[in-house]
Amino acid sequence: MTIEEYLKLPGEELHRSIDRMKKERGAVFLVHNYQRLEVQRLADHIGDSLALAQAAARTRSRLIVFCGVHFMAETAKLLNPDGKVIMPDTGAGCPMADMVTPESLRTAKRGYGDPMVAAYVNTSAAVKAESDICCTSSNAVRVVGSLPRDRGILFVPDRNLGSYAARMSGRDLILWPGHCFVHDRITVDDVQKAREEHPRARLIVHPECRPEVAAQADEVASTSGMVKAVQERNGVDEWIIGTETGLVEQLAAAHPGKGIHPLAESAVCRNMKLTTLAKAAWALEHEAGEIIVPQAVAGRARLALERMLALG
Ligand code: 13P
Ligand code: SF4
């Protein structure tokens, strides 16, 4: 079928054809927490970038359909080189990942006297290849804390996650001036407004938020950390969620008895929303949108990811 034909089908029918093709082709769907709710329903594994990287490394399926953004699918391919990884929309990038290039990183390394480089997974494989170790939002503190004390550490590209990891680990980091525009534009005013509207709610924010916003929060966590907190914090039945709205929608659907409020309604990652049911069905049928990692960088990029995974 063509994409135009898929676009005409109602949601339930798309779900049925995707389920059928998934079985026929032995495909597995890895889906990030920020995806549209109807795409989240396709997931064999749903989670944050660390959980999805671990699922990609573990799966025995020959075909991985990655619903997220490009660096995440590339990470899946690096950790599962024999599998075929496809994306329903390969144009779904991460603007923050584009804020550091291998060339700009090499220049900075020379300028700072050859520091170690800790790279957030929100980077291209080419940047990971120039880095010593990767981290995600859920393990950045542990990764930074594991690095030797006799060398400088350059953290790329998110200055907000880097500053959080530095504060929590007590390590000095050289911060790259990158940021996620979705989280970076959440302000202390948003916090004040949300606290006034929901005075009993607990505030949990993503470490990509600015330090002054994180300082106002009751908890700071990755997207899967937020899911766990809302599930497990006994006696807390009202939350303000400081991250992208896909996760807020997931939590509201999963906990109809709890008050789940977005910290900022405007926190929408347009790239995460590029994946739709129709594109997923079309990509699966044609096994289109394959992710290929250039040989020249794959080995070194994989090493940086494996060093992170080895920390547990
Ligand atoms: P998580 O790893 O917490 O899911 O975050 C990924 C991301 O891109 C946040 O903007
Ligand atoms: Fe990138 Fe921000 Fe979107 Fe996450 S929310 S994928 S960091 S632009």
Short mmCIF file of N, CA and C and ligand atoms in Angstrom, two decimals, residues 32 34 48-49 72 120 122 137 183 206 208 222-223, ligand 1:
data_model
loop_
_atom_site.label_atom_id
_atom_site.label_comp_id
_atom_site.label_asym_id
_atom_site.label_seq_id
_atom_site.Cartn_x
_atom_site.Cartn_y
_atom_site.Cartn_z
N HIS A 32 9.69 5.64 22.32
CA HIS A 32 10.07 6.58 23.38
C HIS A 32 8.83 7.17 24.05
N TYR A 34 7.96 10.07 24.65
CA TYR A 34 7.41 11.33 24.13
C TYR A 34 6.57 11.15 22.86
N ASP A 48 12.66 5.37 28.45
CA ASP A 48 13.59 6.49 28.23
C ASP A 48 14.73 6.01 27.33
N SER A 49 15.70 6.88 27.06
CA SER A 49 16.72 6.47 26.09
C SER A 49 17.59 5.34 26.61
N MET A 72 18.45 8.07 18.69
CA MET A 72 18.02 6.88 19.45
C MET A 72 18.03 5.65 18.54
N TYR A 120 26.36 12.98 26.10
CA TYR A 120 24.95 12.61 26.26
C TYR A 120 24.59 11.76 25.04
N ASN A 122 22.19 11.95 23.33
CA ASN A 122 21.59 12.86 22.34
C ASN A 122 22.70 13.49 21.51
N SER A 137 20.04 10.62 30.47
CA SER A 137 19.59 11.48 31.56
C SER A 137 19.43 10.68 32.86
N HIS A 183 12.88 21.92 26.81
CA HIS A 183 13.03 22.02 28.27
C HIS A 183 13.62 23.37 28.70
N HIS A 206 12.60 17.16 34.39
CA HIS A 206 13.67 16.48 33.65
C HIS A 206 14.97 17.26 33.83
N GLU A 208 17.06 18.11 31.78
CA GLU A 208 17.34 19.04 30.68
C GLU A 208 16.75 20.43 30.97
N SER A 222 14.80 11.24 34.84
CA SER A 222 14.62 10.96 33.41
C SER A 222 13.15 10.62 33.18
N THR A 223 12.76 10.43 31.93
CA THR A 223 11.34 10.17 31.68
C THR A 223 10.90 8.84 32.34
P1 13P B 1 15.03 10.45 28.49
O1 13P B 1 16.26 9.63 28.31
O2 13P B 1 14.82 10.91 29.91
O3 13P B 1 13.83 9.74 27.95
O4 13P B 1 15.20 11.80 27.68
C1 13P B 1 15.48 11.82 26.31
C2 13P B 1 15.24 13.13 25.74
O5 13P B 1 15.44 13.36 24.58
C3 13P B 1 14.74 14.16 26.62
O6 13P B 1 14.46 15.30 25.92
#
